[in-house]
PDB file of C-alpha atoms and ligand atoms in Angstrom:
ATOM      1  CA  UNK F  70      10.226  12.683  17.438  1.00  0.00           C
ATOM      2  CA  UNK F  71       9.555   9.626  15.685  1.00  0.00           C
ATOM      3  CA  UNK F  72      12.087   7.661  18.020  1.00  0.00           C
ATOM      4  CA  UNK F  73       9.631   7.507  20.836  1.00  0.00           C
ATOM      5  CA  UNK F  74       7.540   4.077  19.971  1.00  0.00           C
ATOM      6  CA  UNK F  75       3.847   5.337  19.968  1.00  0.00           C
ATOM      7  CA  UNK F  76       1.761   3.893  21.809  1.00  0.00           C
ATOM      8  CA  UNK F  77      -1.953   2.576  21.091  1.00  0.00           C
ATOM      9  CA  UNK F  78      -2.665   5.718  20.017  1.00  0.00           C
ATOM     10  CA  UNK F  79      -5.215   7.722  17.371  1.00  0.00           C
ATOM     11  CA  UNK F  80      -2.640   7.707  14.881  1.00  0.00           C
ATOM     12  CA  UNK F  81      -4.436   6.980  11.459  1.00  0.00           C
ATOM     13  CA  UNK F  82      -7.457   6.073  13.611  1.00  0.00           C
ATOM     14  CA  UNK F  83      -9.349   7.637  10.391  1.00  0.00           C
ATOM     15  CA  UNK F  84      -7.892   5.284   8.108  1.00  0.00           C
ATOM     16  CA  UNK F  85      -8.341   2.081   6.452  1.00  0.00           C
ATOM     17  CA  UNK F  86      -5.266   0.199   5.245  1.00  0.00           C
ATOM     18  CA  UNK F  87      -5.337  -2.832   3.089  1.00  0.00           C
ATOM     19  CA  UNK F  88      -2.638  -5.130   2.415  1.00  0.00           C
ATOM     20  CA  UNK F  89      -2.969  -6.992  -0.718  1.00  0.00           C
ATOM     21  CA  UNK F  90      -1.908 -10.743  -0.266  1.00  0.00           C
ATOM     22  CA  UNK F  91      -1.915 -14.302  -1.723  1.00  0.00           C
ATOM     23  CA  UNK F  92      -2.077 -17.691   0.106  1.00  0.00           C
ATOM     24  CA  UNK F  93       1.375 -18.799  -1.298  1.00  0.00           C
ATOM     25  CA  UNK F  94       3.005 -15.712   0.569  1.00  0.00           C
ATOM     26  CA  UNK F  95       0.963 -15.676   3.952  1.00  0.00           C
ATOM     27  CA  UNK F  96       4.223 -17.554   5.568  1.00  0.00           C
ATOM     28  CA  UNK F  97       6.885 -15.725   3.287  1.00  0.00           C
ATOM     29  CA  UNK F  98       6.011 -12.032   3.117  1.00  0.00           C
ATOM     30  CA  UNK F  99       3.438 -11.599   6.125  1.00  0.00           C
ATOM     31  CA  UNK F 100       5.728 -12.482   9.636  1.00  0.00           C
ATOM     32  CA  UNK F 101       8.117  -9.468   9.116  1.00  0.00           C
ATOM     33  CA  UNK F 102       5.138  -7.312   8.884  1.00  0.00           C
ATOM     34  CA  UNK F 103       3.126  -8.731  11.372  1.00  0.00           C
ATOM     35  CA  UNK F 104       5.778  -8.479  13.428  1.00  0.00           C
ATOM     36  CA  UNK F 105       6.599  -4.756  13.084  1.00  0.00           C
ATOM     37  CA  UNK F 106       4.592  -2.136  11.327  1.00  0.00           C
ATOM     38  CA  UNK F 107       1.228  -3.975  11.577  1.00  0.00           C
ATOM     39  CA  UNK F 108       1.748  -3.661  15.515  1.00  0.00           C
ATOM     40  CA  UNK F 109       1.297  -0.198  15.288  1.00  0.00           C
ATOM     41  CA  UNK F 110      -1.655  -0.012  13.378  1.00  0.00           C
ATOM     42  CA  UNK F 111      -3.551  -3.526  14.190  1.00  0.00           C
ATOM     43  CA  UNK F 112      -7.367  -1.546  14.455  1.00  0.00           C
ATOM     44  CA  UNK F 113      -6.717   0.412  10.799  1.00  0.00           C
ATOM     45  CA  UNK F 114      -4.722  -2.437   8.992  1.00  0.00           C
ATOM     46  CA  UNK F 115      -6.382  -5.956   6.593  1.00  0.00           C
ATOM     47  CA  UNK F 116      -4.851  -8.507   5.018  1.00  0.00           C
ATOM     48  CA  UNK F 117      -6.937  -8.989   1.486  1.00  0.00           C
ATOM     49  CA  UNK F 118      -6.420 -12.683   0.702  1.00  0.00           C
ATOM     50  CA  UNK F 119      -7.284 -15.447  -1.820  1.00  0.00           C
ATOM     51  CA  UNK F 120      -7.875 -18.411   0.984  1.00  0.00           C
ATOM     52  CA  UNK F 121      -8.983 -19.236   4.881  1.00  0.00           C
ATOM     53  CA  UNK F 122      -6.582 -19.470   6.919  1.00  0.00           C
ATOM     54  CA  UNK F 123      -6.837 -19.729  10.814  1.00  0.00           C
ATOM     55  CA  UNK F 124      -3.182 -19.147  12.256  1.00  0.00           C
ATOM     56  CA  UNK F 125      -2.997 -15.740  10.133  1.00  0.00           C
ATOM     57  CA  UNK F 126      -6.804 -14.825  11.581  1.00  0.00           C
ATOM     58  CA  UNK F 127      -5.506 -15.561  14.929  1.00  0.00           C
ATOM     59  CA  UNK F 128      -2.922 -13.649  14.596  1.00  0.00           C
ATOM     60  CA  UNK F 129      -4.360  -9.985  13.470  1.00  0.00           C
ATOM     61  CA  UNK F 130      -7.342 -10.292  15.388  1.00  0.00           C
ATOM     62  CA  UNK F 131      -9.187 -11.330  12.789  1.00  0.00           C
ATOM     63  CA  UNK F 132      -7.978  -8.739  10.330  1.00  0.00           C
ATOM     64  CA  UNK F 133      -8.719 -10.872   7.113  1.00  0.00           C
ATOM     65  CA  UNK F 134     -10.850 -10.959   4.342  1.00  0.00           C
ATOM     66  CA  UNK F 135     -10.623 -13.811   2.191  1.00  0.00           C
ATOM     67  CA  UNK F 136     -11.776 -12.147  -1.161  1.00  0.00           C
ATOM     68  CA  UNK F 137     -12.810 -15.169  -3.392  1.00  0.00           C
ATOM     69  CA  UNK F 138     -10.781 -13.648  -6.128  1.00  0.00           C
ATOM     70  CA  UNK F 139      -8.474 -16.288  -8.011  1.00  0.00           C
ATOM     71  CA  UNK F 140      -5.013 -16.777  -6.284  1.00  0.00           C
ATOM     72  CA  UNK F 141      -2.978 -15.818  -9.196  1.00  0.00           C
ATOM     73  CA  UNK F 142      -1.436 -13.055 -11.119  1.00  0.00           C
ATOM     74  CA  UNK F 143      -3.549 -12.385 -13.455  1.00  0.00           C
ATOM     75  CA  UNK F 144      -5.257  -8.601 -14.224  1.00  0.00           C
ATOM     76  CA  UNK F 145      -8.655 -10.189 -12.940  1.00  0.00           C
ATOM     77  CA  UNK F 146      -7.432 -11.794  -9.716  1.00  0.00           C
ATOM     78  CA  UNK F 147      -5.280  -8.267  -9.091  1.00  0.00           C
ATOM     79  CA  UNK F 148      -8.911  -6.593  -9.923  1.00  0.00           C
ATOM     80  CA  UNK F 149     -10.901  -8.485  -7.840  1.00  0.00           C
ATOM     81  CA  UNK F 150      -9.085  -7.651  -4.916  1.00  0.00           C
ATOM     82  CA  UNK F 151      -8.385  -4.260  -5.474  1.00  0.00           C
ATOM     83  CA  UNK F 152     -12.291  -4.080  -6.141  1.00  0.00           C
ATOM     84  CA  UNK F 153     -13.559  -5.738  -2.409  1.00  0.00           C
ATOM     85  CA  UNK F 154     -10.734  -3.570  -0.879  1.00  0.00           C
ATOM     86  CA  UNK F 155     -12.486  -0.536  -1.757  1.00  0.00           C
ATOM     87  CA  UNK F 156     -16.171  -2.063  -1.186  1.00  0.00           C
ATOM     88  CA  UNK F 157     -14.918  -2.911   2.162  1.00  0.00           C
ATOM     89  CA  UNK F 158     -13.690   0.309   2.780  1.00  0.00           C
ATOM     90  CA  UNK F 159     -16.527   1.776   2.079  1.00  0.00           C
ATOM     91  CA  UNK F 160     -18.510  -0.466   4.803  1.00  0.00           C
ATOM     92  CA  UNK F 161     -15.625   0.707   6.824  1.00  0.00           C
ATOM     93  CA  UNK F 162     -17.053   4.486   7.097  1.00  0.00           C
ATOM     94  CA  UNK F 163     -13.453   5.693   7.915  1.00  0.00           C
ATOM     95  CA  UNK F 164     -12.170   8.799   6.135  1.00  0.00           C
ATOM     96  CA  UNK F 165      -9.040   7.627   4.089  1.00  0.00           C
ATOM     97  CA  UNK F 166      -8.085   4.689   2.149  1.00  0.00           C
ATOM     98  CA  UNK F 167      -4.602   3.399   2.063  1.00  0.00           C
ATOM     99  CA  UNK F 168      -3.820   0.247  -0.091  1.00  0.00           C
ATOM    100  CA  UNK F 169       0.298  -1.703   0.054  1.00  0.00           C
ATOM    101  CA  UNK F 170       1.214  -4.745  -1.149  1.00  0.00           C
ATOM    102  CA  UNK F 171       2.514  -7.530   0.798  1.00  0.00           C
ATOM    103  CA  UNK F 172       6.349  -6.581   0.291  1.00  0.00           C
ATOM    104  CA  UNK F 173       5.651  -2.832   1.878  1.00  0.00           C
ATOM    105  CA  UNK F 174       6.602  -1.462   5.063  1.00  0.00           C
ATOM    106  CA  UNK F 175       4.073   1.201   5.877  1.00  0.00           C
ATOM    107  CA  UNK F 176       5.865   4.068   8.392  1.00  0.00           C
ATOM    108  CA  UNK F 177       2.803   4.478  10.384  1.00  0.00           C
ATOM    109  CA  UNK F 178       3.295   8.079  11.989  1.00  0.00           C
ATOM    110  CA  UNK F 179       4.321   9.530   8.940  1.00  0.00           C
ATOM    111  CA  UNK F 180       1.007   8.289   7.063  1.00  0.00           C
ATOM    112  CA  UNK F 181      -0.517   9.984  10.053  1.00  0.00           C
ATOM    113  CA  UNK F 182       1.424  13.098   9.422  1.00  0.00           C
ATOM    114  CA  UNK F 183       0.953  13.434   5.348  1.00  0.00           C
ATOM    115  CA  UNK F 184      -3.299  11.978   5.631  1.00  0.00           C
ATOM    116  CA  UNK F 185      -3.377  15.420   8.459  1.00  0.00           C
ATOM    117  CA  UNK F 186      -2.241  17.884   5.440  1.00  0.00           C
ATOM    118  CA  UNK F 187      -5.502  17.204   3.442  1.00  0.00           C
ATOM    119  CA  UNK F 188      -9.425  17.177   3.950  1.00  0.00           C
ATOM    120  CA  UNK F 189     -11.472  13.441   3.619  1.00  0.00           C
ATOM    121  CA  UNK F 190     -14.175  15.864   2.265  1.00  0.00           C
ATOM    122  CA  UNK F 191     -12.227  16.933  -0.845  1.00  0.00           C
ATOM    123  CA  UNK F 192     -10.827  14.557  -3.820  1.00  0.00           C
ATOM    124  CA  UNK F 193      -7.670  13.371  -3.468  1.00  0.00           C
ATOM    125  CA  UNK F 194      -5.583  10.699  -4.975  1.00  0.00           C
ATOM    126  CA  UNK F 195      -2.122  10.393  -3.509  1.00  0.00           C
ATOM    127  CA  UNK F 196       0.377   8.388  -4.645  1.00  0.00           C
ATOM    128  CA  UNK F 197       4.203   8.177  -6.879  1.00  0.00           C
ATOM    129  CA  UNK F 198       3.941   7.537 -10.177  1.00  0.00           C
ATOM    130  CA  UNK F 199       6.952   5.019 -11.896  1.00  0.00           C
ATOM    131  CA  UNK F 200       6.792   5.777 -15.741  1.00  0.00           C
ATOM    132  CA  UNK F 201       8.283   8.521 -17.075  1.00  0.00           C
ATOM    133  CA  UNK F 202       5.230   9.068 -18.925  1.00  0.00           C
ATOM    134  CA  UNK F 203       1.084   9.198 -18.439  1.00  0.00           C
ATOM    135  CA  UNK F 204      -0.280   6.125 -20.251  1.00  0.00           C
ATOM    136  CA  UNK F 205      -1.438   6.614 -23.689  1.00  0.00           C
ATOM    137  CA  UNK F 206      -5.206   5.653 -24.081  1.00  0.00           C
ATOM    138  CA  UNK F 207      -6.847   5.162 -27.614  1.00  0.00           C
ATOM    139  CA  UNK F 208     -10.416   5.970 -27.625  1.00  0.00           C
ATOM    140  CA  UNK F 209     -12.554   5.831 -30.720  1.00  0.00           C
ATOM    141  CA  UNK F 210     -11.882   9.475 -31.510  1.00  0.00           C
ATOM    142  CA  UNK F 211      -9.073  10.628 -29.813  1.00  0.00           C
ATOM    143  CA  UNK F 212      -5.887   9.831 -27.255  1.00  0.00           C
ATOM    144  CA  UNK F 213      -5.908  11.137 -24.094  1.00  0.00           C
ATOM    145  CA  UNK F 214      -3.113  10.370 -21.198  1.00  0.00           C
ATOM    146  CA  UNK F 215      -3.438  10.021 -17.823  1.00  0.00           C
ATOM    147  CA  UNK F 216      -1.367   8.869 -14.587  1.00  0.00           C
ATOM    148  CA  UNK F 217      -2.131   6.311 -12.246  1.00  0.00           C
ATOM    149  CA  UNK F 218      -0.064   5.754  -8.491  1.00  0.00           C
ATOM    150  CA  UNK F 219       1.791   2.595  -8.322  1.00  0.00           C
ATOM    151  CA  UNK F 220       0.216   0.485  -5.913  1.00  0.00           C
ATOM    152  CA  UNK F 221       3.236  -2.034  -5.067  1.00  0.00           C
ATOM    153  CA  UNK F 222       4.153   1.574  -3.503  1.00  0.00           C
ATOM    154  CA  UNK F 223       1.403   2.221  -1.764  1.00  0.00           C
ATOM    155  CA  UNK F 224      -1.720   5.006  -2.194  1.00  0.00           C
ATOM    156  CA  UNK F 225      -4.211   6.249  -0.542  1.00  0.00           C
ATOM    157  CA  UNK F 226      -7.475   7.647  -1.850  1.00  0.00           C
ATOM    158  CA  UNK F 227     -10.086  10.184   0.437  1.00  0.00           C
ATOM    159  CA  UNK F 228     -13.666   8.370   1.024  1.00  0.00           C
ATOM    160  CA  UNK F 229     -14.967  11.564  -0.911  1.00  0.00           C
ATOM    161  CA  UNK F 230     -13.156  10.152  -3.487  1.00  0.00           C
ATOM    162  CA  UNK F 231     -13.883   6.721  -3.086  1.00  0.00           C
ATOM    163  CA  UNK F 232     -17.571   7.497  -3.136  1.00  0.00           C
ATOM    164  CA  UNK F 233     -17.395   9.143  -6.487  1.00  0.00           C
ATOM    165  CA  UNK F 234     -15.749   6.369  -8.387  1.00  0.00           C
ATOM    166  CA  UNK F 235     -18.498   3.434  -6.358  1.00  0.00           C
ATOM    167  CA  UNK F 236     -21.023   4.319  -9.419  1.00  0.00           C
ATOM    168  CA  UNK F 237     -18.139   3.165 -12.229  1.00  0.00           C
ATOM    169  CA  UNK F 238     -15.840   0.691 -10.592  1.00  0.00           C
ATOM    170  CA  UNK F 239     -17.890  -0.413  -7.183  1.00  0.00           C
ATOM    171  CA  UNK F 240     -19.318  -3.104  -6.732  1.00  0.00           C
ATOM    172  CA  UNK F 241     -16.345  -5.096  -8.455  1.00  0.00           C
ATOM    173  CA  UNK F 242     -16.704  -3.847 -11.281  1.00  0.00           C
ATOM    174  CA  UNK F 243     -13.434  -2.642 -11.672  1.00  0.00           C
ATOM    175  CA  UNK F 244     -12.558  -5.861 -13.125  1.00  0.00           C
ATOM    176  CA  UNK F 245     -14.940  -4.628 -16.176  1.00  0.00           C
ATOM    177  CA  UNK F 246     -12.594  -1.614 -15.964  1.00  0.00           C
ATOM    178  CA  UNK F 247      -9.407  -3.351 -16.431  1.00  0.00           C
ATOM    179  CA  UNK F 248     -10.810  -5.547 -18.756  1.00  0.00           C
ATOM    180  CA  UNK F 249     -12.001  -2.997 -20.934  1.00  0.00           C
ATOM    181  CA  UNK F 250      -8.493  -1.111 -21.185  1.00  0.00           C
ATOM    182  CA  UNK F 251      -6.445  -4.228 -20.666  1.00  0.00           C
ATOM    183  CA  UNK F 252      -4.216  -3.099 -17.807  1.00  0.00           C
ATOM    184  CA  UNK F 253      -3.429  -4.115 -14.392  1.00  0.00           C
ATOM    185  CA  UNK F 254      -5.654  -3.227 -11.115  1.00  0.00           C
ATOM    186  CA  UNK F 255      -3.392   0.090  -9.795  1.00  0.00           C
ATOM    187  CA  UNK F 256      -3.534   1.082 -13.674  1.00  0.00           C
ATOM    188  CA  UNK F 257      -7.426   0.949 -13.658  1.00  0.00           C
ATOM    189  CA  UNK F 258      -7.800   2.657 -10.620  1.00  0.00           C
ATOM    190  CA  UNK F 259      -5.664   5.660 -12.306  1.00  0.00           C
ATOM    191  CA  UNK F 260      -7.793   5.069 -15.640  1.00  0.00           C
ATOM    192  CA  UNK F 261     -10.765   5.483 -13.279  1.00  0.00           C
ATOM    193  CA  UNK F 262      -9.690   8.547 -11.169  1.00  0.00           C
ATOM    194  CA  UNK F 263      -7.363  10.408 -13.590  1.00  0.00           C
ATOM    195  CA  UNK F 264      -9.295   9.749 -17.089  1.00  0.00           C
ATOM    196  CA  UNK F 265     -12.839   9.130 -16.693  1.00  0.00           C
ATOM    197  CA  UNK F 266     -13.706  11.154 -13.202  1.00  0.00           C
ATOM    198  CA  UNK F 267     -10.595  13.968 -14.258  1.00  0.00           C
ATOM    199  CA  UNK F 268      -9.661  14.077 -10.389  1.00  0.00           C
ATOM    200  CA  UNK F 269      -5.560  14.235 -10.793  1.00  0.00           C
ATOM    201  CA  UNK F 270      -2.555  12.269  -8.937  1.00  0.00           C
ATOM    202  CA  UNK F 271      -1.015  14.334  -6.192  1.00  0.00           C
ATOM    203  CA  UNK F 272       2.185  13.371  -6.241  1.00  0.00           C
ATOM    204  CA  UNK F 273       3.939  11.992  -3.029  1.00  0.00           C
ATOM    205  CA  UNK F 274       7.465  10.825  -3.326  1.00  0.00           C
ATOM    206  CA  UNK F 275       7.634   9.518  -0.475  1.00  0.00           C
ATOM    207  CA  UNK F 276       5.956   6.130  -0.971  1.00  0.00           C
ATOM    208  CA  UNK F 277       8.042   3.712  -2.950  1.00  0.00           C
ATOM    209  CA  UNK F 278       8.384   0.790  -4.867  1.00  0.00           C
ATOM    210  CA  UNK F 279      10.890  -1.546  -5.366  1.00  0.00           C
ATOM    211  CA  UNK F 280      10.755  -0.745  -8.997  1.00  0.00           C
ATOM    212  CA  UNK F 281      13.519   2.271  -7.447  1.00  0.00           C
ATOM    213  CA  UNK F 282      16.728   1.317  -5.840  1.00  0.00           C
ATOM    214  CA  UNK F 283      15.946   1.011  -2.109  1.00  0.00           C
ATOM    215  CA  UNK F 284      19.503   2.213  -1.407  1.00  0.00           C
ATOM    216  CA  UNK F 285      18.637   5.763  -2.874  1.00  0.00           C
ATOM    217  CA  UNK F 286      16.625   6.336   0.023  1.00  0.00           C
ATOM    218  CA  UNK F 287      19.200   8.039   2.751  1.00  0.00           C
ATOM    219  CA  UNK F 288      19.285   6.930   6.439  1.00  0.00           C
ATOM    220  CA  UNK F 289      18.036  10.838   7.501  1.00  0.00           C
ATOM    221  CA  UNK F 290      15.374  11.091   5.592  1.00  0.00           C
ATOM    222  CA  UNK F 291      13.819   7.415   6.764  1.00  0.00           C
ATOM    223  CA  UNK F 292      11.285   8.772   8.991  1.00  0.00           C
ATOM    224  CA  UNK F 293       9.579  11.263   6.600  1.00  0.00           C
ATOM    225  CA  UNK F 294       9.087   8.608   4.147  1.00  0.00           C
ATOM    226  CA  UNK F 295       5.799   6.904   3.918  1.00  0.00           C
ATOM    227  CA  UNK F 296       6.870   3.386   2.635  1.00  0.00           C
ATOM    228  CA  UNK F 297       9.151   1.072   2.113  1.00  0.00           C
ATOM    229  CA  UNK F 298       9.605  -2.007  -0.643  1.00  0.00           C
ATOM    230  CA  UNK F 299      11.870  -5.011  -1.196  1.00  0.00           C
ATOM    231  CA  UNK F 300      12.358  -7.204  -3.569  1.00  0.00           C
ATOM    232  CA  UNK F 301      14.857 -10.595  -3.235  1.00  0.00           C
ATOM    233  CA  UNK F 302      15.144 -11.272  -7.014  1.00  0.00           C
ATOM    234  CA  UNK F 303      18.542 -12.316  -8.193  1.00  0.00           C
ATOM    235  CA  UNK F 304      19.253  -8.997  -8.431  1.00  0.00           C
ATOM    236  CA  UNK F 305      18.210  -8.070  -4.364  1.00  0.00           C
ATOM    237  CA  UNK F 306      16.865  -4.703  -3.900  1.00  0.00           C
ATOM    238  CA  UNK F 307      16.391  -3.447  -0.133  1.00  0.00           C
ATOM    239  CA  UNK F 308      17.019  -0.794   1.972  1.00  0.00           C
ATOM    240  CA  UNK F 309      20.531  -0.011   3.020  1.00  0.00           C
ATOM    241  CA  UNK F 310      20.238   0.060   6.858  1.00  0.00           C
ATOM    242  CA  UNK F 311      22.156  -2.096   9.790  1.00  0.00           C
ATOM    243  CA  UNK F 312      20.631  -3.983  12.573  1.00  0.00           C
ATOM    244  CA  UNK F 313      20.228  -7.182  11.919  1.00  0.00           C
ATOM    245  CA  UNK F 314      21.929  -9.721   9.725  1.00  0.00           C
ATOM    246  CA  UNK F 315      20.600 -10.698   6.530  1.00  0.00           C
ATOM    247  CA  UNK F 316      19.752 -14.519   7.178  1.00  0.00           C
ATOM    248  CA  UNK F 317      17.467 -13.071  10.026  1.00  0.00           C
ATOM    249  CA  UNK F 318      16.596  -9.918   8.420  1.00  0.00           C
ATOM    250  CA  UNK F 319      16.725 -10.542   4.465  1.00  0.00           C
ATOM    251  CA  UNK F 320      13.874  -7.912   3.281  1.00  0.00           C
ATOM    252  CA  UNK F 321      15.426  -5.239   6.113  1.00  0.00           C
ATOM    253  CA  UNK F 322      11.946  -4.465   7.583  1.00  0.00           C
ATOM    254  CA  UNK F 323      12.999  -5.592  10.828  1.00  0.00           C
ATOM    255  CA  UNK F 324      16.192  -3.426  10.963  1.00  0.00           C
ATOM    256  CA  UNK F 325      14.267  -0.294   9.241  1.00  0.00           C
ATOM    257  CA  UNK F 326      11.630  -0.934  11.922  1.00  0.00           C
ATOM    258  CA  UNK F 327      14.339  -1.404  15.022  1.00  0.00           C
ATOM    259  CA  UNK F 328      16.294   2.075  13.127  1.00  0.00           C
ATOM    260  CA  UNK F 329      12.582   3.933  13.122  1.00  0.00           C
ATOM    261  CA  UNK F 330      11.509   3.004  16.753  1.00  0.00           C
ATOM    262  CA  UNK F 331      14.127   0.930  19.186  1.00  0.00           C
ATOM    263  CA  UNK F 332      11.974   0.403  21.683  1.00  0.00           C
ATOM    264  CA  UNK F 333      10.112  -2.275  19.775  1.00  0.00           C
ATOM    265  CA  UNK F 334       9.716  -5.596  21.660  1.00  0.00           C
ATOM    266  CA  UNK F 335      10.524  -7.094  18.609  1.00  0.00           C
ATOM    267  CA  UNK F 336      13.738  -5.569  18.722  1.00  0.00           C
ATOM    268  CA  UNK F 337      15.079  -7.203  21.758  1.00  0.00           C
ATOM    269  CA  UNK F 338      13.855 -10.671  20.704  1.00  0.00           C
ATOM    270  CA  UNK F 339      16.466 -13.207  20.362  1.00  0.00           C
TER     271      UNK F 339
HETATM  272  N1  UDP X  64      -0.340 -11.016  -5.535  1.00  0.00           N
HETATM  273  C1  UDP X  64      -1.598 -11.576  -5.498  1.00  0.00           C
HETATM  274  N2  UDP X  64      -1.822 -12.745  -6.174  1.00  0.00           N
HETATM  275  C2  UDP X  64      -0.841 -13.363  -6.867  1.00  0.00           C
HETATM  276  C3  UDP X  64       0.436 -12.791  -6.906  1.00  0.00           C
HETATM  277  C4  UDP X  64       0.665 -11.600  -6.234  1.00  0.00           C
HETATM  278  O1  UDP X  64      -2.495 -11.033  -4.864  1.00  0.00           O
HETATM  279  O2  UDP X  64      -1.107 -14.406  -7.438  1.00  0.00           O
HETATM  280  C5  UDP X  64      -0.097  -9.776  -4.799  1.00  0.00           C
HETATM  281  C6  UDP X  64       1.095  -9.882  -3.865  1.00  0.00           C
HETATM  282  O3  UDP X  64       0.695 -10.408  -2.633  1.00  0.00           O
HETATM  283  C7  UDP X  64       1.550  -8.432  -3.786  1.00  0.00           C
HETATM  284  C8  UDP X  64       1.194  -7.881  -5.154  1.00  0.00           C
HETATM  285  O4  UDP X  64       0.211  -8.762  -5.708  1.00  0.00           O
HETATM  286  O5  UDP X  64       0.839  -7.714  -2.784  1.00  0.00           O
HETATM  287  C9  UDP X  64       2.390  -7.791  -6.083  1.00  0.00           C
HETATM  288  O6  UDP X  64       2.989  -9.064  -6.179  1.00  0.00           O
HETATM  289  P1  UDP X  64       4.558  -9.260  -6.206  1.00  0.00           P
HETATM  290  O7  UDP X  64       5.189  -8.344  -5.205  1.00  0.00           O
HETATM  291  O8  UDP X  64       4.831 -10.715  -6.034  1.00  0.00           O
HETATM  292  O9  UDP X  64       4.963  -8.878  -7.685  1.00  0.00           O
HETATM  293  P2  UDP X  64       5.345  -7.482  -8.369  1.00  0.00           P
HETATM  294  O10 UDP X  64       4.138  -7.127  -9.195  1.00  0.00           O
HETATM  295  O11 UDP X  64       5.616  -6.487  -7.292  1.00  0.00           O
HETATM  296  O12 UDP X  64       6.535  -7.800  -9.163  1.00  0.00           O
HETATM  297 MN1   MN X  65       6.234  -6.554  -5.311  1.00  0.00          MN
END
């Protein structure tokens, strides 16, 4: 089914997806996607960014939004962005919110496919945990655990949702949120959902991270899974697929992409 290339087409028409991204990795991280995943979702898919810049505007139709968070690391700077992705979303009036990282590759019809199973109208919080354990919080009187979705693997949250946690973490004030408890922007966003509105994770296994072994996931079971990660530490950690070679294809994307649909254009590029 998924072999046939679809075509501009409805799929995820209801959805917003943001890709989280920083200036230093516009030129590095951003081509292979632009290139193959982003082409089938160009109306639903952003690029959430730290500076201006033109070529990358040009290129996604203007599918930028230079966030005026800090370009760095930190909890804050993650925050920020995480925070004007979902106050953009929300100006967005779509029915789902989907937030990757820069190093995903997002399997557009199966998104499609999963977002169908549930209602906008309801709660819901989908994502894959990676600890084998919730977090442990200390309040003043008692601990409580919750889970949060990784985001470096990709979530998506319904606007029903999204509306319920504007009031606490809108409005950027999730950076309050992670200041307050200290942890990173996906972990806030659990801390928000999870803990303090006591909506719960629905877990999807099918997004990943690269904090699991890419080559786990098995060739026949590519096209039910909803993303894809990479990472080209020392240690490299991509998907086991063939296609192209690994000087012009280091992360995979390209290959997974030319594997998922071959009638690509960017498949028959030289
Ligand atoms: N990122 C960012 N600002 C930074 C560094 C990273 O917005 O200063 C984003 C990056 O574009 C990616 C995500 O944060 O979408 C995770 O970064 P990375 O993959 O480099 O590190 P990881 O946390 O996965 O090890
Ligand atoms: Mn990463």
């Amino acid at each position: 089914l998924q072999n046939i290339l679809p075509v501009d087409n409805d799929l995820l028409a209801n959805v917003f997806i943001t890709v989280k991204t920083t200036g230093r990795n516009h030129l590095i991280r951003l081509p292979v996607i632009i290139k193959t995943w982003f082409q089938l979702a160009k109306k639903q898919t952003w690029f959430f960014t730290d500076t201006d810049d033109q070529h990358l505007s040009q290129i996604t139709g203007g599918h930028v939004v230079n966030t005026n968070c800090s370009a760095t690391h930190s909890r804050r700077a993650l925050c920020c962005k995480m925070s004007v992705e979902l106050d953009v979303f929300l100006e967005s009036k779509k029915k789902w919110f989907c937030h990757v990282d820069d190093d995903n590759y997002v399997n557009v019809p199966a998104l499609d496919e999963l977002l169908k199973l549930y209602n906008p109208i309801g709660d819901w919080y989908l994502g894959r945990t990676s600890t084998p354990n919730p977090l442990q919080i200390h309040t003043k009187s008692q601990k409580t655990t919750f889970w949060f979705a990784t985001g470096g693997a990709g979530f998506c949250l319904s606007r029903a949702l999204v509306l319920k946690m504007a009031p606490i973490s809108g409005n950027g004030k999730l950076m309050a949120i992670g200041d307050r408890i200290g942890l990173p922007d996906d972990v806030s966003v659990g801390y928000v959902i999870e803990y303090l509105l006591k909506i719960q994770l629905t877990r999807v296994e099918q997004f990943h991270s690269h904090l699991e072994p890419m080559r786990l996931i098995k060739k026949d079971l590519f096209n039910e899974q909803l993303t894809f990660s990479y990472s080209l530490d020392n240690e490299p950690n991509t998907v086991e697929v063939e296609g192209f070679n690994e000087i012009t294809d280091p992360t995979r994307f390209l290959s997974l992409h030319c594997f998922l649909f071959p009638e690509s254009p960017c498949c028959f590029e030289k």
